[in-house]
PDB file of C-alpha atoms in Angstrom:
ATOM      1  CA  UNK A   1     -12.524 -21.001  -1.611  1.00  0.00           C
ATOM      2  CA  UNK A   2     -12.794 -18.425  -4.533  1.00  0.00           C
ATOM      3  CA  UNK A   3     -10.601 -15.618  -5.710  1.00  0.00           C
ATOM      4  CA  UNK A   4     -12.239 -12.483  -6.970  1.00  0.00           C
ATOM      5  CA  UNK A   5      -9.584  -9.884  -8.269  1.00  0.00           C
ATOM      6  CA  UNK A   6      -7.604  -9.129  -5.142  1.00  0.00           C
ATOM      7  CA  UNK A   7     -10.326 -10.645  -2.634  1.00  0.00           C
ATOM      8  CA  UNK A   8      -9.786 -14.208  -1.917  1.00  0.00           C
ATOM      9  CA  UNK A   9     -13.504 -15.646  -0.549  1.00  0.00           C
ATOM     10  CA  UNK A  10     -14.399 -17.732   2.418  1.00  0.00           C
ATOM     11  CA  UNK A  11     -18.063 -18.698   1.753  1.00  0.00           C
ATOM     12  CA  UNK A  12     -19.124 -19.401   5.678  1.00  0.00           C
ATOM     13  CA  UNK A  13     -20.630 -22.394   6.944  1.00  0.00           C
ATOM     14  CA  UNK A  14     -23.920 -23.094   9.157  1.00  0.00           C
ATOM     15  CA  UNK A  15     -23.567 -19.866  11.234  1.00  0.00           C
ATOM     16  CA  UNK A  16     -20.413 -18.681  10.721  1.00  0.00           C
ATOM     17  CA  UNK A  17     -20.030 -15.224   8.407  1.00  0.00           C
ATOM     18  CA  UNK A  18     -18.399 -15.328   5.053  1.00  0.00           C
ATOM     19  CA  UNK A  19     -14.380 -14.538   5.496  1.00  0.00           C
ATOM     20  CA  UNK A  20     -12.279 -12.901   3.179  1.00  0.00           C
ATOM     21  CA  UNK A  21      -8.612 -12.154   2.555  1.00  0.00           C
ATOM     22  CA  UNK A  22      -7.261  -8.853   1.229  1.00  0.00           C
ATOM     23  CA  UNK A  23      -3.508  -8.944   1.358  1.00  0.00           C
ATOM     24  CA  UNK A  24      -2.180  -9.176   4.991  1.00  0.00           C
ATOM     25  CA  UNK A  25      -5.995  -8.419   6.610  1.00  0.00           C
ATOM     26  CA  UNK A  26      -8.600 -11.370   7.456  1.00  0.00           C
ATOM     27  CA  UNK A  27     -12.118  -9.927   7.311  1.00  0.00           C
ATOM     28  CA  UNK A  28     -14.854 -11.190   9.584  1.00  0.00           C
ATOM     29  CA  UNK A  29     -13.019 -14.891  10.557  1.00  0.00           C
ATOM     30  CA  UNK A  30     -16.270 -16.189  11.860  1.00  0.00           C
ATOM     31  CA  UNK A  31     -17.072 -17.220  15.196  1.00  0.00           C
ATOM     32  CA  UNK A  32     -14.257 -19.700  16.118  1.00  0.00           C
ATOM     33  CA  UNK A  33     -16.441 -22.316  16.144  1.00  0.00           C
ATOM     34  CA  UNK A  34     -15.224 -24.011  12.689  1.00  0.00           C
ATOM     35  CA  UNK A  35     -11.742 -22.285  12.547  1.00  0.00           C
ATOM     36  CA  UNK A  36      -9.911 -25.276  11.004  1.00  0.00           C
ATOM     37  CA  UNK A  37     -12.090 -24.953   8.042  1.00  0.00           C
ATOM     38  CA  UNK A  38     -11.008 -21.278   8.082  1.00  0.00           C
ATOM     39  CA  UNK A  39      -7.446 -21.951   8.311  1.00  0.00           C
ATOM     40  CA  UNK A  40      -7.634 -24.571   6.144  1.00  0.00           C
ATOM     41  CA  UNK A  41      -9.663 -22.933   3.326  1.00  0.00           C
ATOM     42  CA  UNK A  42      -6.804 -19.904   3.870  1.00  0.00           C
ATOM     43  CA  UNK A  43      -4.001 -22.252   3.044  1.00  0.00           C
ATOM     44  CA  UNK A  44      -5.598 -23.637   0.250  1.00  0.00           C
ATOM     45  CA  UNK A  45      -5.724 -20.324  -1.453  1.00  0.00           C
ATOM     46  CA  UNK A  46      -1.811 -20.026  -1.114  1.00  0.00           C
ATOM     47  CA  UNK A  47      -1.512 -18.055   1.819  1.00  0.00           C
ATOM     48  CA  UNK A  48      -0.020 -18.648   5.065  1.00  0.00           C
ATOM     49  CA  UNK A  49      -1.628 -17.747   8.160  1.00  0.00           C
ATOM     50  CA  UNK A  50       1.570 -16.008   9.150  1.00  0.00           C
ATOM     51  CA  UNK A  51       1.192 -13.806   5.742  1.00  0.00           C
ATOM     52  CA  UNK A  52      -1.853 -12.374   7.289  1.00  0.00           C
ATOM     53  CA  UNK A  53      -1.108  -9.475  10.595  1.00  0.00           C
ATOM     54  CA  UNK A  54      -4.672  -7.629  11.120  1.00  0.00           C
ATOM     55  CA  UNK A  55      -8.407  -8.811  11.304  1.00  0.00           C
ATOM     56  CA  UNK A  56     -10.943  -6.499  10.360  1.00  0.00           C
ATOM     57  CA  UNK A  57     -14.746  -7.172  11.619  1.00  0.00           C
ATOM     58  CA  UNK A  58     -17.550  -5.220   9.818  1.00  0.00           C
ATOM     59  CA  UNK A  59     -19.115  -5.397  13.534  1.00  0.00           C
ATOM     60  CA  UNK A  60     -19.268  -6.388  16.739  1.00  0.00           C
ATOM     61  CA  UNK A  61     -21.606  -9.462  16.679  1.00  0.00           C
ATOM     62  CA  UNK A  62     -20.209 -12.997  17.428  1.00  0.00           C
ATOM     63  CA  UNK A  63     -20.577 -14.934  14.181  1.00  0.00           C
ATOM     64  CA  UNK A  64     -18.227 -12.419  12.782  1.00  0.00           C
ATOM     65  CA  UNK A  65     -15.622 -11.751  15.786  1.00  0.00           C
ATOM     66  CA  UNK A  66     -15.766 -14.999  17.686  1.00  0.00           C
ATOM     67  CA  UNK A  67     -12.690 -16.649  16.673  1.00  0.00           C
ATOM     68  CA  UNK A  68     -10.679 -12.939  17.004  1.00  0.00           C
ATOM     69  CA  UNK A  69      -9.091 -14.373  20.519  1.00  0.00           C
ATOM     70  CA  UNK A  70      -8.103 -17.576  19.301  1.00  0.00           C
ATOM     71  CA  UNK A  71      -6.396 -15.899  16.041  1.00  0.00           C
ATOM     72  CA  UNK A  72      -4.857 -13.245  18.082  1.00  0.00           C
ATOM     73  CA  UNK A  73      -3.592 -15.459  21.036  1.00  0.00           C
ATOM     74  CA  UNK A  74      -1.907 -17.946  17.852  1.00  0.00           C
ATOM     75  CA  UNK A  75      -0.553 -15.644  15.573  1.00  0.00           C
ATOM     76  CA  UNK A  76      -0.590 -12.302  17.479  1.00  0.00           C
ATOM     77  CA  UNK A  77      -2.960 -10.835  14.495  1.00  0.00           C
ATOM     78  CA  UNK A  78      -4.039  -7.025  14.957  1.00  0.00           C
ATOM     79  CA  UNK A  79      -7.683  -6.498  15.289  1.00  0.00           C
ATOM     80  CA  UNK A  80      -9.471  -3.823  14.061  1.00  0.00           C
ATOM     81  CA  UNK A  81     -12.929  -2.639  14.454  1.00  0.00           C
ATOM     82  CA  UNK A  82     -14.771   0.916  14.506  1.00  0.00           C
ATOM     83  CA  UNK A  83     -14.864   1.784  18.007  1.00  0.00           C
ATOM     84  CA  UNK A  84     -18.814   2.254  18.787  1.00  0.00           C
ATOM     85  CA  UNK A  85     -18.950  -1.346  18.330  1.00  0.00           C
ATOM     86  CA  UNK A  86     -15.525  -1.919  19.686  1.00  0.00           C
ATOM     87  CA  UNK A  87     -16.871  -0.323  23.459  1.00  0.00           C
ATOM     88  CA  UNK A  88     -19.919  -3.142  23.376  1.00  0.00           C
ATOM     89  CA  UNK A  89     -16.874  -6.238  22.918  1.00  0.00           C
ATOM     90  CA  UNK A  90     -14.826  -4.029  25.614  1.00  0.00           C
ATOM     91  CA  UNK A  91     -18.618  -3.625  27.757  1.00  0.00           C
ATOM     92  CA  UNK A  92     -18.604  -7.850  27.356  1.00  0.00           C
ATOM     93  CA  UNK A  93     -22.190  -7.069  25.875  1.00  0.00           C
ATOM     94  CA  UNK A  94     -23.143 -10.383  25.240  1.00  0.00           C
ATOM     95  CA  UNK A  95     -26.238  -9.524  24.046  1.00  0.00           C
ATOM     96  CA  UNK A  96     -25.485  -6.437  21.648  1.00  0.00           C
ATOM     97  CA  UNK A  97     -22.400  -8.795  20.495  1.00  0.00           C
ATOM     98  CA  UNK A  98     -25.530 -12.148  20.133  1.00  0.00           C
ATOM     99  CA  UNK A  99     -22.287 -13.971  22.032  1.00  0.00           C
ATOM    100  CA  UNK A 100     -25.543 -15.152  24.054  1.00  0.00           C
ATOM    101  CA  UNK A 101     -26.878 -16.501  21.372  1.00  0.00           C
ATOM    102  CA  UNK A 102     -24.003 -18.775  21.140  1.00  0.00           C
ATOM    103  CA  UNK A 103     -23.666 -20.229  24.539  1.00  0.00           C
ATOM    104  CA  UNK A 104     -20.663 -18.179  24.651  1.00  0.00           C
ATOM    105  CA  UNK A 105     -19.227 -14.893  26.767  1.00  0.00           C
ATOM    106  CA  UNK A 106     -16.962 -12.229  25.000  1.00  0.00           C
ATOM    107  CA  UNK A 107     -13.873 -12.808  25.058  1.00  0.00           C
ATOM    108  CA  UNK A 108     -10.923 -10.119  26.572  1.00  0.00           C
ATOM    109  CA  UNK A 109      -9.622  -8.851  23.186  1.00  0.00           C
ATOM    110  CA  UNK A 110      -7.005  -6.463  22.037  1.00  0.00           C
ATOM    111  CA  UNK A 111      -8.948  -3.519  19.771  1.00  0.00           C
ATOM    112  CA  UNK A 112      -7.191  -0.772  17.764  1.00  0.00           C
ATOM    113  CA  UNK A 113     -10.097   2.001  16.281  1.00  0.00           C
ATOM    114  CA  UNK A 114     -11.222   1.887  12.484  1.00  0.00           C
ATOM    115  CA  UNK A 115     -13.411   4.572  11.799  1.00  0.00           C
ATOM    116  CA  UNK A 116     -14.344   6.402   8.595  1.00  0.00           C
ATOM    117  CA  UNK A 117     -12.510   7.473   5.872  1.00  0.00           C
ATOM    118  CA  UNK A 118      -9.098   4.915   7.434  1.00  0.00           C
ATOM    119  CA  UNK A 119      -7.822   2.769   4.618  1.00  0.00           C
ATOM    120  CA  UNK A 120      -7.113  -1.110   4.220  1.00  0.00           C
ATOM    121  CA  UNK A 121      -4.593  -2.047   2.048  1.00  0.00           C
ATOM    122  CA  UNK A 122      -6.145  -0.133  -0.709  1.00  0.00           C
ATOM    123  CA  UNK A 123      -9.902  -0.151   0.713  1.00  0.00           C
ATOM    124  CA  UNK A 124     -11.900   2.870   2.501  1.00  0.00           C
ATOM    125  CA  UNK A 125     -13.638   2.378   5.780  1.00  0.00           C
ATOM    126  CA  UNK A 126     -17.296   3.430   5.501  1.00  0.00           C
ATOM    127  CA  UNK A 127     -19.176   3.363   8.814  1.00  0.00           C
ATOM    128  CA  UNK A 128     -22.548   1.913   7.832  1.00  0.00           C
ATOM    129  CA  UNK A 129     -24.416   1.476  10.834  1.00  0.00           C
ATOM    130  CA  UNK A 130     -28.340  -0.133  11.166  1.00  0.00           C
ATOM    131  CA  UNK A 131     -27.341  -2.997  11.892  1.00  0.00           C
ATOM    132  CA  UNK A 132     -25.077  -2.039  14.759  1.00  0.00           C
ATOM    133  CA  UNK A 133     -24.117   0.931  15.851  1.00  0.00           C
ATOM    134  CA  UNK A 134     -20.879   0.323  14.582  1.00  0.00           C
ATOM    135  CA  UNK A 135     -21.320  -1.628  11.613  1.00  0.00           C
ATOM    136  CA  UNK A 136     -18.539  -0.615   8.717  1.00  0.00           C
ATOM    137  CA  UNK A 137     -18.038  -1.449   4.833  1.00  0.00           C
ATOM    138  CA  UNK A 138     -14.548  -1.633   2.717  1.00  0.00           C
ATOM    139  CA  UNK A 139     -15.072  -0.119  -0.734  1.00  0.00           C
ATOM    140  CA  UNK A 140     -12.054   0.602  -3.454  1.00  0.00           C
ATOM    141  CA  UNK A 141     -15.215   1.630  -5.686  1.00  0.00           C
ATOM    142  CA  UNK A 142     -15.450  -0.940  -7.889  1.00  0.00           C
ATOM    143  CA  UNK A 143     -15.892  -4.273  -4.691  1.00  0.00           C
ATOM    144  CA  UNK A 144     -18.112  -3.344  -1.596  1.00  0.00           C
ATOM    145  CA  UNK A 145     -17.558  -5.522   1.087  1.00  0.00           C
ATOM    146  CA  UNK A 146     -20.827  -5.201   3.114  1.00  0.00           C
ATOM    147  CA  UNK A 147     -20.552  -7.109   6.328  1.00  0.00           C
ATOM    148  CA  UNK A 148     -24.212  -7.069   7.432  1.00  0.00           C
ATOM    149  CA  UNK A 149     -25.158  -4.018   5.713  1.00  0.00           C
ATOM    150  CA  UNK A 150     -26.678  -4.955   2.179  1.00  0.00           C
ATOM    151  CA  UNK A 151     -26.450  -8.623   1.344  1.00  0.00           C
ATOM    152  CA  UNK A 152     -27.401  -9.835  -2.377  1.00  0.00           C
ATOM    153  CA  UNK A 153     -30.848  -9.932  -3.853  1.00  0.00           C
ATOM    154  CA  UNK A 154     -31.522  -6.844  -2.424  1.00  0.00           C
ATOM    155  CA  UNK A 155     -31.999  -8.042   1.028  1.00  0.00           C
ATOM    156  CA  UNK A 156     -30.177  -6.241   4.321  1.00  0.00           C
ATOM    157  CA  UNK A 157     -29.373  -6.857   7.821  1.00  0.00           C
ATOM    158  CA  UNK A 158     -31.628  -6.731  10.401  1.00  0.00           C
ATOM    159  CA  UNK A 159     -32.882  -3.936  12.697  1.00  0.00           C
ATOM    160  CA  UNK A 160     -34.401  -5.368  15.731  1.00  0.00           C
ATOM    161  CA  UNK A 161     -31.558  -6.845  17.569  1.00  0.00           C
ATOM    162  CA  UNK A 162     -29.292  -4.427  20.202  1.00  0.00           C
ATOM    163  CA  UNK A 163     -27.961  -1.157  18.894  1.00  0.00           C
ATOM    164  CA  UNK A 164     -29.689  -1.643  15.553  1.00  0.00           C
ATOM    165  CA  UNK A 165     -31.447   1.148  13.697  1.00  0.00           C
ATOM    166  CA  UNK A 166     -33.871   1.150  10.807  1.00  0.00           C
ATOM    167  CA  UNK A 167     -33.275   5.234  10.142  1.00  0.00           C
ATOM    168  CA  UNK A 168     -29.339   4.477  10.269  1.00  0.00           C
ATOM    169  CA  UNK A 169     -30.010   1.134   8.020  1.00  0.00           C
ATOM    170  CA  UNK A 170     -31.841   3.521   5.321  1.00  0.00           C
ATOM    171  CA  UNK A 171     -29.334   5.788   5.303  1.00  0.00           C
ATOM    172  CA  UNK A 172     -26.339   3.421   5.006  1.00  0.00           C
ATOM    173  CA  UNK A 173     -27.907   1.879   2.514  1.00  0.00           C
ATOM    174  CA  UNK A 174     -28.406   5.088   0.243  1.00  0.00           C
ATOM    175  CA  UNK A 175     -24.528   5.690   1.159  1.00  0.00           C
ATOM    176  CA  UNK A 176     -24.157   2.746  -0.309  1.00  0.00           C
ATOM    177  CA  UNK A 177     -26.009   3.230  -3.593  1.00  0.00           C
ATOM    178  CA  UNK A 178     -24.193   6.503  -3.841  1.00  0.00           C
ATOM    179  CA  UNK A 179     -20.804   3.992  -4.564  1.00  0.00           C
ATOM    180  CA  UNK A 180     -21.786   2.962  -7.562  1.00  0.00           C
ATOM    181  CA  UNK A 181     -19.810  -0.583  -6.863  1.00  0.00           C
ATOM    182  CA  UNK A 182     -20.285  -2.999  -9.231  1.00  0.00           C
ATOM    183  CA  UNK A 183     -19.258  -6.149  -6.898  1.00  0.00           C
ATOM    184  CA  UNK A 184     -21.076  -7.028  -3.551  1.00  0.00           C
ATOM    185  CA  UNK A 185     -19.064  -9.439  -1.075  1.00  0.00           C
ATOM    186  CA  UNK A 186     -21.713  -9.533   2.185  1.00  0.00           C
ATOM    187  CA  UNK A 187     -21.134 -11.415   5.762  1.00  0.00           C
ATOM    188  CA  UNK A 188     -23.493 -14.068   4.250  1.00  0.00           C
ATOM    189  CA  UNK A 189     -24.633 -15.810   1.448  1.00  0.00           C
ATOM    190  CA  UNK A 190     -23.906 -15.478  -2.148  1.00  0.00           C
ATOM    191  CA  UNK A 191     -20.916 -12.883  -3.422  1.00  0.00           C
ATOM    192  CA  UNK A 192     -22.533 -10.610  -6.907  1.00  0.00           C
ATOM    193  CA  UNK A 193     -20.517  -9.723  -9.703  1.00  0.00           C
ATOM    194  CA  UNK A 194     -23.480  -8.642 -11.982  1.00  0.00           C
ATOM    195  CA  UNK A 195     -26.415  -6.521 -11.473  1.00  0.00           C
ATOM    196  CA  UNK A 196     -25.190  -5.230  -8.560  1.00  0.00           C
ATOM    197  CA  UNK A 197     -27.075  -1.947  -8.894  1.00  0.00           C
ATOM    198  CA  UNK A 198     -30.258  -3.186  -8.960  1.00  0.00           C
ATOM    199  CA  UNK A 199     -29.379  -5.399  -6.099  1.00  0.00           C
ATOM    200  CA  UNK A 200     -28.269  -2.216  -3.888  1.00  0.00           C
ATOM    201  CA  UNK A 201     -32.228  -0.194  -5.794  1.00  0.00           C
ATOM    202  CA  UNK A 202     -34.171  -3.518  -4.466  1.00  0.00           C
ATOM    203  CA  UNK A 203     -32.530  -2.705  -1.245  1.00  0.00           C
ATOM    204  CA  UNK A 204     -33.267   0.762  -0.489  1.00  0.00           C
ATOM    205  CA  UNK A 205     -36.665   0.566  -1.858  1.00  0.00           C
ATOM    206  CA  UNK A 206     -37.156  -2.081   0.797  1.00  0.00           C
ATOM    207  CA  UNK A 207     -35.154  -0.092   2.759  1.00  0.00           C
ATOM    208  CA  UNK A 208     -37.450   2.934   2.956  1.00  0.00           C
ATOM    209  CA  UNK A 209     -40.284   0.869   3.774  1.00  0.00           C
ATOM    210  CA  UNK A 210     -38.739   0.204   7.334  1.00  0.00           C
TER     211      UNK A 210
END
């Protein structure tokens, strides 16, 4: 567990996304599947799980939303999520969601709407699909937290799997070097707090080879 100005970090573990904290909302908690370490890596940071209210996933797919049910069914926790992807978890898409992929079936989950330009204790909602259809960043223009979007070292999500879109991927990714951020928090792997720029250049240049 690391703390990053107001972002407290949840580095994941095997298959499970990265997690983060912003105030009362839990980003991307992972796919259930290791949820003590989750809780328990929440409470070491100083914060109760009963200080958080709302989940937000960057998308629909399972190693980001699994463990929504079993958060919401505990603590009653909001959960938010831009509704093109929201229809495929409501659909019980279990292959657009990879809940397949996990041996598992969606789960019957409570969904309010995020879409564009809606705000997050202090961060905007950019929908940044290519990934998924309904794939979304946070930004408050200086920290970009990228889901699946753009991860660092200039790499990016992947295309091929169900709703995903290398045109859309291109041009979320030039939305996102538009920012100008100058910290990168991504649904997996390493966090960057320096060269961030050139990360998000590598990227599109990749990017536009698609």
């Amino acid at each position: 567990m690391e703390k990053v100005d107001d972002i407290t970090i949840i580095l994941g573990r095997g298959r499970d996304s990265n997690s983060y904290v912003i105030g009362d909302a839990l980003i991307d908690p992972g796919s259930g599947q290791d949820i003590d370490y989750l809780k328990s890596s929440i409470q070491e940071a100083g914060i109760k799980m009963d200080d958080i209210n709302k989940i937000v996933n960057t998308h629909c797919h399972f190693d980001h939303m699994g463990a929504d049910k079993q958060l919401q069914d505990e603590y009653g926790y909001e959960i938010y999520m831009h509704p093109l992807d929201k229809q495929l978890v409501e659909q019980k898409d279990e292959e657009a969601t990879v809940a397949a992929s996990f041996g598992m079936t969606v789960p019957d989950l409570d969904i309010k709407d995020l879409n564009e330009g809606d705000e997050i204790n202090g961060y905007e909602v950019i929908h940044t699909p290519g990934h998924t259809q309904g794939g979304i960043c946070l930004t408050n223009g200086k920290s970009l937290i990228s889901g699946d979007t753009i991860f660092s070292g200039g790499n990016f999500g992947r295309t091929d799997l169900p709703t995903g879109n290398s045109q859309q991927m291109k041009e979320s990714i030039k939305k996102i070097s538009d920012l100008d951020v100058i910290q990168l928090f991504p649904g997996h792997g390493p966090y960057a707090i320096s060269t961030v720029a050139e990360q998000v250049s590598l990227a599109l240049m990749i990017a536009s080879r698609l």
